[in-house]
Amino acid sequence: CVQRSSGRMEASCLELALEGERLCKLGDYHAGVSFFEAAIQVGTEDLQVLSAIYSQVGNAYFHLRDYAKALEFHRHDLTLTRTIGDLLGEAKASGNLGNTLKVLGRFDEAVVCCQRHLDITRDIRDKVGQARALYNFGNVYHAKGKSICWSGAEPGDFPEEVTTALRKAAEYYEANLAIVKELGDRAAQGRTYGNLGNTHYLLGNFREAVSSHEQRLLIAKEFGDRAAERRAYCNLGNAYIFLGEFKLAAEHYKKTLQLARQLKDRAVEAQACYSLGNTYTLLQDYERAIDYHLKHLIIAQDLNDRVGEGRACWSLGNAHTALGNHDQAMHFAEKHLEISKETGDRSGELTARMNVSDLQMVLGLSYSTNNSVVSENKEIDYNLHGARPRMSRRHSMENLELMKLTPDKINGQK
Amino acid sequence: KASIYGVMHAIQVDSVQRWMEDLRHMTEVECMCVLQSKPIGVDEDAAQGEFIVTGSVHITRD
């Protein structure tokens, strides 16, 4: 009896593992890992349980973003499942290891794992597993393409390697779609359409991007998934910009904005306002552009986002310049200068300095030569991205701001 | 005088151009990581044992 109770004091491997599992389900991965590691210390003869423990510890470390540790445990799981000849277990371990290697940027090794995952699921005719393997495969190539994109390539001028990776991603997503459609798994279809749309977008296939995101939107609506709906609207807006369909882009950004407000996501709301400001600039509707850039500015200030605030001031300065409100333009150019200095944005600082000095010249000239300056300079060729700012309005002579900006000229006038 | 306006025109669109350069890389992603779990508990409700990590931040069970 005594012996039995002392035995009860020492928890079994299984009990510890079950507690670890329970804690991980609750999202307490730190505590979960401790119980799992204790369970491993105690040890077990049941290799299926041990495999499950390795797998769960690997996943827990993944959630904790300790990918080196995640890699270690998913490797243990893979080795073990191979040793005991557990094919289904090996497939899962390969998938998890592939995901971990992907996050670590080790794409070539990740591809090997994805291939193994796919081979096994095909061999055992596991359709659901096959779909998952194909999705993982697509994600690895998608991430690979994106990681090279981000490492300084010019847009539209991606190295061959990026294009190859993204094309492969699209192929795997298409193969995944064929299966999840067959299985009638709408949620999985939604995810794949979203990723496929993004892959096409990065490839510059904007029409295909639009049709994928339209499907994603449809499925998001079916599920009442407003976050996914918002993502789709934003992705659609972006694709329409590069198709030169600015009005359609604006419509989609407005939907993004509406949902961002409903979902109380201030950062996304700010981004949508910024996109709308830029889109209306492309549409040469500078009043609306100013309206949205101001909305963006206010949120950026609320969120203490100095970089965003700097961008807003830069955009506002430009929009006001386009309208001929040079004094307002000067106000924002000066703010842009101040913020870019503060944030250490060298190119922003240089741009802002140029804007300030150009505006000083314009203000000075328009003041000294009265009516004539602006009108004689209408015929200038500018063809940047279809934006044609108007420089037709004369600066208002009554504006008092002018005096602060150009004291010399004012003295001269006197 | 004309050169000032030439410069001004270039400047007015460069903030849009800069935005478009960023936009060209910007995508609102779906979940990029699907991890599969091996349940230990017998009364495991998630029979499929799959969970999804959205953008490796939000975690939901499927």
Short mmCIF file of C-alpha atoms in Angstrom, two decimals:
data_model
loop_
_atom_site.label_atom_id
_atom_site.label_comp_id
_atom_site.label_asym_id
_atom_site.label_seq_id
_atom_site.Cartn_x
_atom_site.Cartn_y
_atom_site.Cartn_z
CA CYS A 1 0.00 0.00 0.00
CA VAL A 2 2.78 2.40 0.97
CA GLN A 3 4.74 1.47 -2.09
CA ARG A 4 1.72 2.06 -4.25
CA SER A 5 1.10 5.54 -2.89
CA SER A 6 4.73 6.54 -3.35
CA GLY A 7 4.40 5.26 -6.91
CA ARG A 8 1.43 7.59 -7.32
CA MET A 9 3.62 10.50 -6.26
CA GLU A 10 5.74 10.05 -9.32
CA ALA A 11 3.68 10.85 -12.36
CA SER A 12 3.98 8.55 -15.31
CA CYS A 13 5.31 9.66 -18.65
CA LEU A 14 1.82 9.49 -20.10
CA GLU A 15 0.30 11.61 -17.33
CA LEU A 16 2.96 14.27 -17.78
CA ALA A 17 2.50 14.23 -21.53
CA LEU A 18 -1.28 14.56 -21.21
CA GLU A 19 -0.80 17.57 -18.95
CA GLY A 20 1.61 19.05 -21.48
CA GLU A 21 -0.95 18.51 -24.22
CA ARG A 22 -3.70 20.13 -22.15
CA LEU A 23 -1.55 23.19 -21.44
CA CYS A 24 -0.58 23.58 -25.09
CA LYS A 25 -4.24 23.41 -26.08
CA LEU A 26 -4.84 26.31 -23.70
CA GLY A 27 -2.03 28.19 -25.40
CA ASP A 28 0.42 27.93 -22.49
CA TYR A 29 3.27 26.54 -24.56
CA HIS A 30 6.01 27.35 -22.05
CA ALA A 31 4.39 25.26 -19.34
CA GLY A 32 3.41 22.61 -21.88
CA VAL A 33 7.01 22.20 -23.00
CA SER A 34 8.15 21.74 -19.37
CA PHE A 35 5.69 18.89 -18.86
CA PHE A 36 6.65 17.27 -22.15
CA GLU A 37 10.35 17.47 -21.32
CA ALA A 38 9.64 15.95 -17.91
CA ALA A 39 7.73 13.17 -19.66
CA ILE A 40 10.73 12.52 -21.91
CA GLN A 41 12.95 12.37 -18.81
CA VAL A 42 10.72 9.70 -17.28
CA GLY A 43 10.71 7.85 -20.60
CA THR A 44 8.33 5.33 -22.07
CA GLU A 45 8.37 2.05 -23.94
CA ASP A 46 5.45 3.19 -26.08
CA LEU A 47 7.16 4.61 -29.15
CA GLN A 48 3.91 5.98 -30.58
CA VAL A 49 3.48 8.09 -27.46
CA LEU A 50 7.11 9.19 -27.64
CA SER A 51 6.64 10.20 -31.27
CA ALA A 52 3.54 12.21 -30.33
CA ILE A 53 5.50 13.92 -27.56
CA TYR A 54 8.36 14.87 -29.88
CA SER A 55 5.86 16.18 -32.41
CA GLN A 56 3.95 18.23 -29.88
CA VAL A 57 7.12 19.68 -28.33
CA GLY A 58 8.27 20.60 -31.82
CA ASN A 59 4.98 22.36 -32.51
CA ALA A 60 5.04 24.10 -29.13
CA TYR A 61 8.52 25.47 -29.81
CA PHE A 62 7.30 26.54 -33.24
CA HIS A 63 4.54 28.59 -31.61
CA LEU A 64 7.11 30.04 -29.22
CA ARG A 65 9.16 30.94 -32.30
CA ASP A 66 12.10 28.92 -31.08
CA TYR A 67 12.59 27.36 -34.49
CA ALA A 68 15.97 25.80 -33.71
CA LYS A 69 14.33 23.79 -30.91
CA ALA A 70 11.32 23.03 -33.11
CA LEU A 71 13.70 21.69 -35.74
CA GLU A 72 15.45 19.49 -33.18
CA PHE A 73 12.25 17.83 -31.99
CA HIS A 74 10.65 17.39 -35.39
CA ARG A 75 13.91 15.73 -36.47
CA HIS A 76 13.67 13.37 -33.47
CA ASP A 77 10.11 12.59 -34.47
CA LEU A 78 11.09 11.90 -38.08
CA THR A 79 13.93 9.59 -37.05
CA LEU A 80 11.70 7.71 -34.65
CA THR A 81 8.81 7.25 -37.08
CA ARG A 82 11.25 5.94 -39.70
CA THR A 83 12.73 3.52 -37.19
CA ILE A 84 9.37 2.06 -36.23
CA GLY A 85 8.09 2.15 -39.80
CA ASP A 86 5.12 4.41 -39.01
CA LEU A 87 4.38 5.85 -42.46
CA LEU A 88 1.54 8.16 -41.46
CA GLY A 89 3.64 9.43 -38.57
CA GLU A 90 6.58 9.97 -40.93
CA ALA A 91 4.37 11.94 -43.31
CA LYS A 92 3.27 14.28 -40.51
CA ALA A 93 6.81 14.64 -39.17
CA SER A 94 8.07 15.47 -42.68
CA GLY A 95 5.38 18.12 -43.09
CA ASN A 96 6.16 19.73 -39.74
CA LEU A 97 9.90 19.61 -40.37
CA GLY A 98 9.34 21.16 -43.81
CA ASN A 99 7.38 24.03 -42.29
CA THR A 100 10.11 24.62 -39.73
CA LEU A 101 12.88 24.59 -42.34
CA LYS A 102 10.83 26.99 -44.44
CA VAL A 103 10.53 29.48 -41.59
CA LEU A 104 14.30 29.20 -41.11
CA GLY A 105 14.79 30.07 -44.78
CA ARG A 106 16.27 26.63 -45.56
CA PHE A 107 14.07 26.17 -48.60
CA ASP A 108 15.98 23.41 -50.39
CA GLU A 109 15.85 21.14 -47.36
CA ALA A 110 12.19 22.08 -46.85
CA VAL A 111 11.44 20.97 -50.42
CA VAL A 112 12.90 17.51 -49.68
CA CYS A 113 10.57 17.18 -46.67
CA CYS A 114 7.55 18.34 -48.66
CA GLN A 115 8.35 15.81 -51.37
CA ARG A 116 8.56 13.00 -48.78
CA HIS A 117 5.27 14.15 -47.24
CA LEU A 118 3.67 14.13 -50.68
CA ASP A 119 5.13 10.76 -51.70
CA ILE A 120 3.90 9.00 -48.59
CA THR A 121 0.41 10.48 -48.72
CA ARG A 122 0.17 9.46 -52.40
CA ASP A 123 1.38 5.94 -51.60
CA ILE A 124 -1.14 5.43 -48.83
CA ARG A 125 -3.85 7.20 -50.89
CA ASP A 126 -4.49 9.78 -48.20
CA LYS A 127 -6.25 12.56 -50.12
CA VAL A 128 -6.47 14.96 -47.20
CA GLY A 129 -2.79 14.47 -46.45
CA GLN A 130 -1.92 14.90 -50.10
CA ALA A 131 -3.77 18.21 -50.24
CA ARG A 132 -1.88 19.36 -47.14
CA ALA A 133 1.44 18.32 -48.61
CA LEU A 134 0.71 20.22 -51.81
CA TYR A 135 -0.32 23.30 -49.84
CA ASN A 136 2.91 23.12 -47.80
CA PHE A 137 4.87 22.68 -51.00
CA GLY A 138 3.25 25.78 -52.51
CA ASN A 139 3.97 27.72 -49.34
CA VAL A 140 7.66 26.77 -49.39
CA TYR A 141 8.11 28.03 -52.95
CA HIS A 142 5.94 31.08 -52.23
CA ALA A 143 8.10 31.94 -49.20
CA LYS A 144 11.27 31.29 -51.19
CA GLY A 145 10.15 33.65 -53.96
CA LYS A 146 9.13 36.30 -51.48
CA SER A 147 12.34 36.09 -49.50
CA ILE A 148 14.36 36.85 -52.64
CA CYS A 149 11.89 39.60 -53.62
CA TRP A 150 12.49 41.32 -50.32
CA SER A 151 16.25 41.13 -50.53
CA GLY A 152 16.45 44.25 -52.66
CA ALA A 153 15.17 43.28 -56.09
CA GLU A 154 13.50 46.00 -58.11
CA PRO A 155 9.77 45.46 -58.67
CA GLY A 156 8.99 43.99 -62.04
CA ASP A 157 12.61 43.07 -62.45
CA PHE A 158 12.81 39.95 -60.36
CA PRO A 159 15.68 37.55 -60.84
CA GLU A 160 14.93 34.35 -62.69
CA GLU A 161 15.12 32.43 -59.42
CA VAL A 162 12.16 34.34 -58.00
CA THR A 163 10.00 33.76 -61.04
CA THR A 164 10.85 30.06 -61.07
CA ALA A 165 9.99 29.68 -57.38
CA LEU A 166 6.73 31.61 -57.68
CA ARG A 167 5.67 29.64 -60.75
CA LYS A 168 6.26 26.42 -58.87
CA ALA A 169 4.22 27.78 -55.96
CA ALA A 170 1.35 28.48 -58.36
CA GLU A 171 1.58 24.95 -59.76
CA TYR A 172 1.40 23.37 -56.32
CA TYR A 173 -1.47 25.60 -55.26
CA GLU A 174 -3.35 24.61 -58.42
CA ALA A 175 -2.73 20.93 -57.68
CA ASN A 176 -3.94 21.48 -54.11
CA LEU A 177 -7.06 23.25 -55.38
CA ALA A 178 -7.96 20.30 -57.60
CA ILE A 179 -8.00 18.01 -54.55
CA VAL A 180 -9.69 20.30 -52.04
CA LYS A 181 -12.39 21.00 -54.61
CA GLU A 182 -12.88 17.27 -55.02
CA LEU A 183 -13.07 16.96 -51.24
CA GLY A 184 -15.49 19.87 -51.06
CA ASP A 185 -13.34 21.62 -48.45
CA ARG A 186 -14.36 25.24 -48.95
CA ALA A 187 -12.22 26.65 -46.14
CA ALA A 188 -9.10 25.10 -47.64
CA GLN A 189 -10.10 26.41 -51.06
CA GLY A 190 -10.34 29.90 -49.63
CA ARG A 191 -6.84 29.77 -48.20
CA THR A 192 -5.38 28.40 -51.41
CA TYR A 193 -7.14 30.97 -53.60
CA GLY A 194 -5.73 33.72 -51.40
CA ASN A 195 -2.19 32.40 -51.63
CA LEU A 196 -2.52 31.70 -55.34
CA GLY A 197 -3.76 35.24 -55.89
CA ASN A 198 -0.77 36.63 -54.01
CA THR A 199 1.61 34.44 -56.00
CA HIS A 200 0.15 35.70 -59.29
CA TYR A 201 0.36 39.25 -58.00
CA LEU A 202 4.06 38.89 -57.20
CA LEU A 203 4.59 37.34 -60.63
CA GLY A 204 2.92 40.36 -62.18
CA ASN A 205 -0.05 38.31 -63.46
CA PHE A 206 -2.56 40.84 -62.21
CA ARG A 207 -5.59 39.48 -64.09
CA GLU A 208 -5.05 36.02 -62.63
CA ALA A 209 -4.48 37.60 -59.22
CA VAL A 210 -7.85 39.33 -59.50
CA SER A 211 -9.73 36.17 -60.43
CA SER A 212 -8.16 34.21 -57.54
CA HIS A 213 -8.89 36.95 -55.03
CA GLU A 214 -12.47 37.18 -56.31
CA GLN A 215 -12.87 33.49 -55.41
CA ARG A 216 -11.24 34.09 -52.04
CA LEU A 217 -13.67 36.92 -51.41
CA LEU A 218 -16.64 34.76 -52.31
CA ILE A 219 -15.61 32.04 -49.87
CA ALA A 220 -14.81 34.55 -47.12
CA LYS A 221 -18.37 35.88 -47.50
CA GLU A 222 -19.79 32.35 -47.33
CA PHE A 223 -18.07 31.84 -43.99
CA GLY A 224 -18.77 35.34 -42.72
CA ASP A 225 -15.02 35.64 -42.26
CA ARG A 226 -14.62 39.40 -42.27
CA ALA A 227 -10.87 39.36 -41.73
CA ALA A 228 -10.43 37.23 -44.84
CA GLU A 229 -12.90 39.43 -46.68
CA ARG A 230 -10.86 42.48 -45.76
CA ARG A 231 -7.66 40.83 -46.95
CA ALA A 232 -9.29 39.98 -50.28
CA TYR A 233 -10.54 43.56 -50.82
CA CYS A 234 -7.09 44.93 -50.09
CA ASN A 235 -5.36 42.45 -52.41
CA LEU A 236 -7.91 43.23 -55.13
CA GLY A 237 -7.34 46.95 -54.72
CA ASN A 238 -3.59 46.47 -55.09
CA ALA A 239 -3.99 44.35 -58.24
CA TYR A 240 -6.33 46.92 -59.81
CA ILE A 241 -3.72 49.63 -59.24
CA PHE A 242 -1.23 47.75 -61.41
CA LEU A 243 -3.92 47.10 -64.00
CA GLY A 244 -4.34 50.87 -64.19
CA GLU A 245 -7.96 50.55 -63.01
CA PHE A 246 -7.77 53.22 -60.36
CA LYS A 247 -11.51 53.67 -59.87
CA LEU A 248 -11.97 49.97 -59.20
CA ALA A 249 -8.98 50.06 -56.88
CA ALA A 250 -10.55 52.92 -54.93
CA GLU A 251 -13.82 51.00 -54.58
CA HIS A 252 -11.98 48.00 -53.14
CA TYR A 253 -9.88 50.11 -50.82
CA LYS A 254 -13.09 51.71 -49.53
CA LYS A 255 -14.44 48.26 -48.68
CA THR A 256 -11.13 47.49 -46.98
CA LEU A 257 -11.48 50.68 -44.97
CA GLN A 258 -15.05 49.88 -43.98
CA LEU A 259 -14.09 46.42 -42.73
CA ALA A 260 -10.94 47.66 -41.01
CA ARG A 261 -13.14 50.07 -39.05
CA GLN A 262 -15.63 47.32 -38.19
CA LEU A 263 -12.81 45.08 -37.08
CA LYS A 264 -11.27 48.00 -35.16
CA ASP A 265 -7.91 47.48 -36.80
CA ARG A 266 -6.38 50.96 -36.70
CA ALA A 267 -3.17 50.07 -38.51
CA VAL A 268 -5.08 48.56 -41.42
CA GLU A 269 -7.44 51.52 -41.40
CA ALA A 270 -4.44 53.83 -41.71
CA GLN A 271 -2.98 51.79 -44.54
CA ALA A 272 -6.32 51.84 -46.40
CA CYS A 273 -6.55 55.63 -46.05
CA TYR A 274 -3.00 55.98 -47.33
CA SER A 275 -3.79 53.74 -50.31
CA LEU A 276 -6.95 55.76 -51.01
CA GLY A 277 -5.00 59.00 -50.84
CA ASN A 278 -2.52 57.71 -53.39
CA THR A 279 -5.23 56.25 -55.62
CA TYR A 280 -7.11 59.56 -55.72
CA THR A 281 -3.82 61.26 -56.57
CA LEU A 282 -3.55 58.91 -59.54
CA LEU A 283 -7.14 59.87 -60.40
CA GLN A 284 -6.09 63.54 -60.09
CA ASP A 285 -8.79 64.12 -57.50
CA TYR A 286 -6.51 65.99 -55.14
CA GLU A 287 -9.24 67.18 -52.77
CA ARG A 288 -10.21 63.59 -52.01
CA ALA A 289 -6.56 62.61 -51.87
CA ILE A 290 -5.97 65.26 -49.22
CA ASP A 291 -9.00 64.08 -47.28
CA TYR A 292 -7.68 60.51 -47.05
CA HIS A 293 -4.09 61.52 -46.42
CA LEU A 294 -5.32 63.64 -43.51
CA LYS A 295 -7.25 60.66 -42.13
CA HIS A 296 -4.08 58.61 -42.45
CA LEU A 297 -2.09 61.35 -40.72
CA ILE A 298 -4.44 61.45 -37.75
CA ILE A 299 -4.27 57.69 -37.20
CA ALA A 300 -0.50 57.64 -37.66
CA GLN A 301 -0.25 60.31 -34.95
CA ASP A 302 -2.58 58.33 -32.68
CA LEU A 303 -0.50 55.21 -33.16
CA ASN A 304 2.76 57.10 -32.69
CA ASP A 305 3.84 55.92 -36.11
CA ARG A 306 6.39 58.59 -37.02
CA VAL A 307 7.35 56.94 -40.31
CA GLY A 308 3.70 56.83 -41.38
CA GLU A 309 3.27 60.43 -40.27
CA GLY A 310 6.26 61.42 -42.39
CA ARG A 311 4.76 59.67 -45.41
CA ALA A 312 1.44 61.42 -44.81
CA CYS A 313 3.10 64.83 -44.65
CA TRP A 314 5.08 64.14 -47.81
CA SER A 315 1.91 63.10 -49.65
CA LEU A 316 -0.08 66.03 -48.28
CA GLY A 317 2.63 68.46 -49.34
CA ASN A 318 2.54 67.05 -52.84
CA ALA A 319 -1.25 67.07 -53.11
CA HIS A 320 -1.39 70.67 -51.93
CA THR A 321 1.29 71.58 -54.43
CA ALA A 322 -0.79 69.99 -57.16
CA LEU A 323 -3.70 72.20 -56.14
CA GLY A 324 -1.47 75.26 -56.02
CA ASN A 325 -1.88 75.62 -52.26
CA HIS A 326 1.77 76.35 -51.85
CA ASP A 327 1.57 77.70 -48.34
CA GLN A 328 -0.15 74.53 -47.14
CA ALA A 329 2.34 72.52 -49.15
CA MET A 330 5.14 74.34 -47.35
CA HIS A 331 3.64 73.53 -43.96
CA PHE A 332 3.64 69.80 -44.72
CA ALA A 333 7.02 69.84 -46.45
CA GLU A 334 8.53 71.36 -43.32
CA LYS A 335 6.84 68.74 -41.17
CA HIS A 336 8.10 66.04 -43.50
CA LEU A 337 11.61 67.43 -43.12
CA GLU A 338 11.36 67.51 -39.34
CA ILE A 339 10.08 63.92 -39.14
CA SER A 340 12.55 62.47 -41.62
CA LYS A 341 15.40 64.05 -39.68
CA GLU A 342 14.03 62.56 -36.49
CA THR A 343 13.59 59.07 -37.92
CA GLY A 344 16.96 59.14 -39.66
CA ASP A 345 15.34 58.74 -43.09
CA ARG A 346 18.13 60.20 -45.26
CA SER A 347 16.37 60.05 -48.61
CA GLY A 348 13.17 61.44 -47.07
CA GLU A 349 15.19 64.28 -45.57
CA LEU A 350 16.76 65.07 -48.93
CA THR A 351 13.40 65.01 -50.69
CA ALA A 352 11.84 67.21 -48.03
CA ARG A 353 14.72 69.70 -48.26
CA MET A 354 14.30 69.89 -52.02
CA ASN A 355 10.57 70.40 -51.63
CA VAL A 356 11.03 73.13 -49.07
CA SER A 357 13.54 75.00 -51.20
CA ASP A 358 11.46 74.59 -54.37
CA LEU A 359 8.39 75.82 -52.58
CA GLN A 360 10.35 78.79 -51.25
CA MET A 361 11.26 79.63 -54.83
CA VAL A 362 7.71 79.22 -56.08
CA LEU A 363 6.29 81.28 -53.27
CA GLY A 364 8.91 83.93 -53.85
CA LEU A 365 8.42 83.99 -57.58
CA SER A 366 4.67 83.96 -57.53
CA TYR A 367 4.80 86.81 -55.08
CA SER A 368 7.29 88.96 -56.93
CA THR A 369 6.00 88.46 -60.45
CA ASN A 370 2.39 88.60 -59.46
CA ASN A 371 0.09 86.83 -61.93
CA SER A 372 2.37 85.66 -64.64
CA VAL A 373 4.52 82.84 -63.29
CA VAL A 374 2.28 79.87 -63.15
CA SER A 375 0.34 80.45 -66.30
CA GLU A 376 3.36 80.47 -68.57
CA ASN A 377 4.59 77.10 -67.38
CA LYS A 378 1.69 74.87 -68.16
CA GLU A 379 3.19 73.01 -71.06
CA ILE A 380 5.51 70.65 -69.31
CA ASP A 381 5.81 67.04 -70.13
CA TYR A 382 5.25 64.80 -67.19
CA ASN A 383 4.30 61.23 -67.57
CA LEU A 384 5.01 59.47 -64.34
CA HIS A 385 2.57 56.68 -63.69
CA GLY A 386 -0.20 58.56 -65.39
CA ALA A 387 -0.33 61.15 -62.65
CA ARG A 388 -0.74 64.63 -64.05
CA PRO A 389 -0.73 67.13 -61.30
CA ARG A 390 -2.17 70.47 -62.25
CA MET A 391 -0.05 73.50 -61.68
CA SER A 392 -2.58 75.96 -62.87
CA ARG A 393 -3.76 77.78 -59.82
CA ARG A 394 -2.03 80.88 -58.75
CA HIS A 395 -0.96 81.19 -55.21
CA SER A 396 -3.26 83.39 -53.20
CA MET A 397 -1.75 86.78 -52.55
CA GLU A 398 -3.87 87.36 -49.50
CA ASN A 399 -2.39 84.46 -47.62
CA LEU A 400 -0.52 85.59 -44.56
CA GLU A 401 1.60 82.45 -44.41
CA LEU A 402 3.53 83.83 -47.34
CA MET A 403 5.04 86.61 -45.28
CA LYS A 404 6.66 84.25 -42.87
CA LEU A 405 8.13 82.25 -45.70
CA THR A 406 9.56 84.98 -47.87
CA PRO A 407 10.55 87.97 -45.79
CA ASP A 408 12.90 89.32 -48.46
CA LYS A 409 10.26 89.55 -51.08
CA ILE A 410 7.87 91.14 -48.70
CA ASN A 411 10.41 93.73 -47.76
CA GLY A 412 11.06 94.28 -51.45
CA GLN A 413 7.41 94.87 -52.09
CA LYS A 414 7.23 97.35 -49.37
CA LYS B 1 11.49 79.19 -64.30
CA ALA B 2 10.34 76.20 -66.30
CA SER B 3 12.84 73.96 -64.56
CA ILE B 4 11.31 74.71 -61.17
CA TYR B 5 7.98 73.42 -62.36
CA GLY B 6 9.60 70.44 -63.99
CA VAL B 7 11.09 69.54 -60.63
CA MET B 8 7.81 70.24 -58.86
CA HIS B 9 5.92 67.86 -61.15
CA ALA B 10 8.41 65.11 -60.52
CA ILE B 11 8.15 65.66 -56.79
CA GLN B 12 4.37 65.57 -56.70
CA VAL B 13 4.25 62.03 -58.00
CA ASP B 14 7.31 60.65 -56.28
CA SER B 15 5.40 59.92 -53.09
CA VAL B 16 2.89 57.94 -55.17
CA GLN B 17 5.72 56.20 -56.96
CA ARG B 18 7.31 55.29 -53.66
CA TRP B 19 3.98 53.90 -52.44
CA MET B 20 3.63 51.84 -55.61
CA GLU B 21 7.12 50.43 -55.21
CA ASP B 22 6.20 49.19 -51.74
CA LEU B 23 2.80 48.03 -52.92
CA ARG B 24 4.37 45.85 -55.59
CA HIS B 25 5.72 43.58 -52.84
CA MET B 26 2.75 43.87 -50.51
CA THR B 27 0.37 40.98 -50.07
CA GLU B 28 -2.20 40.23 -47.41
CA VAL B 29 -1.30 36.65 -46.69
CA GLU B 30 -3.34 33.63 -45.74
CA CYS B 31 -1.91 31.20 -43.24
CA MET B 32 1.42 30.03 -44.52
CA CYS B 33 2.07 27.30 -41.98
CA VAL B 34 -0.06 24.24 -41.40
CA LEU B 35 1.34 22.11 -38.63
CA GLN B 36 -0.05 18.70 -37.90
CA SER B 37 -0.27 17.39 -34.38
CA LYS B 38 -0.17 13.87 -33.04
CA PRO B 39 -2.76 13.70 -30.26
CA ILE B 40 -1.92 11.75 -27.11
CA GLY B 41 -5.27 11.95 -25.33
CA VAL B 42 -7.81 9.32 -26.41
CA ASP B 43 -10.74 11.72 -26.13
CA GLU B 44 -9.03 14.07 -28.53
CA ASP B 45 -11.78 16.15 -30.08
CA ALA B 46 -9.66 17.41 -32.94
CA ALA B 47 -9.67 14.08 -34.73
CA GLN B 48 -7.69 15.42 -37.66
CA GLY B 49 -5.09 16.78 -35.30
CA GLU B 50 -4.34 19.73 -37.50
CA PHE B 51 -3.77 23.24 -36.45
CA ILE B 52 -3.13 26.27 -38.46
CA VAL B 53 -0.80 29.12 -37.86
CA THR B 54 -1.89 32.26 -39.64
CA GLY B 55 1.11 34.33 -40.57
CA SER B 56 2.82 32.55 -37.69
CA VAL B 57 1.07 34.80 -35.21
CA HIS B 58 -2.53 33.78 -34.67
CA ILE B 59 -3.19 30.23 -33.73
CA THR B 60 -6.42 28.41 -34.22
CA ARG B 61 -7.37 24.81 -34.13
CA ASP B 62 -8.99 23.44 -37.22
#
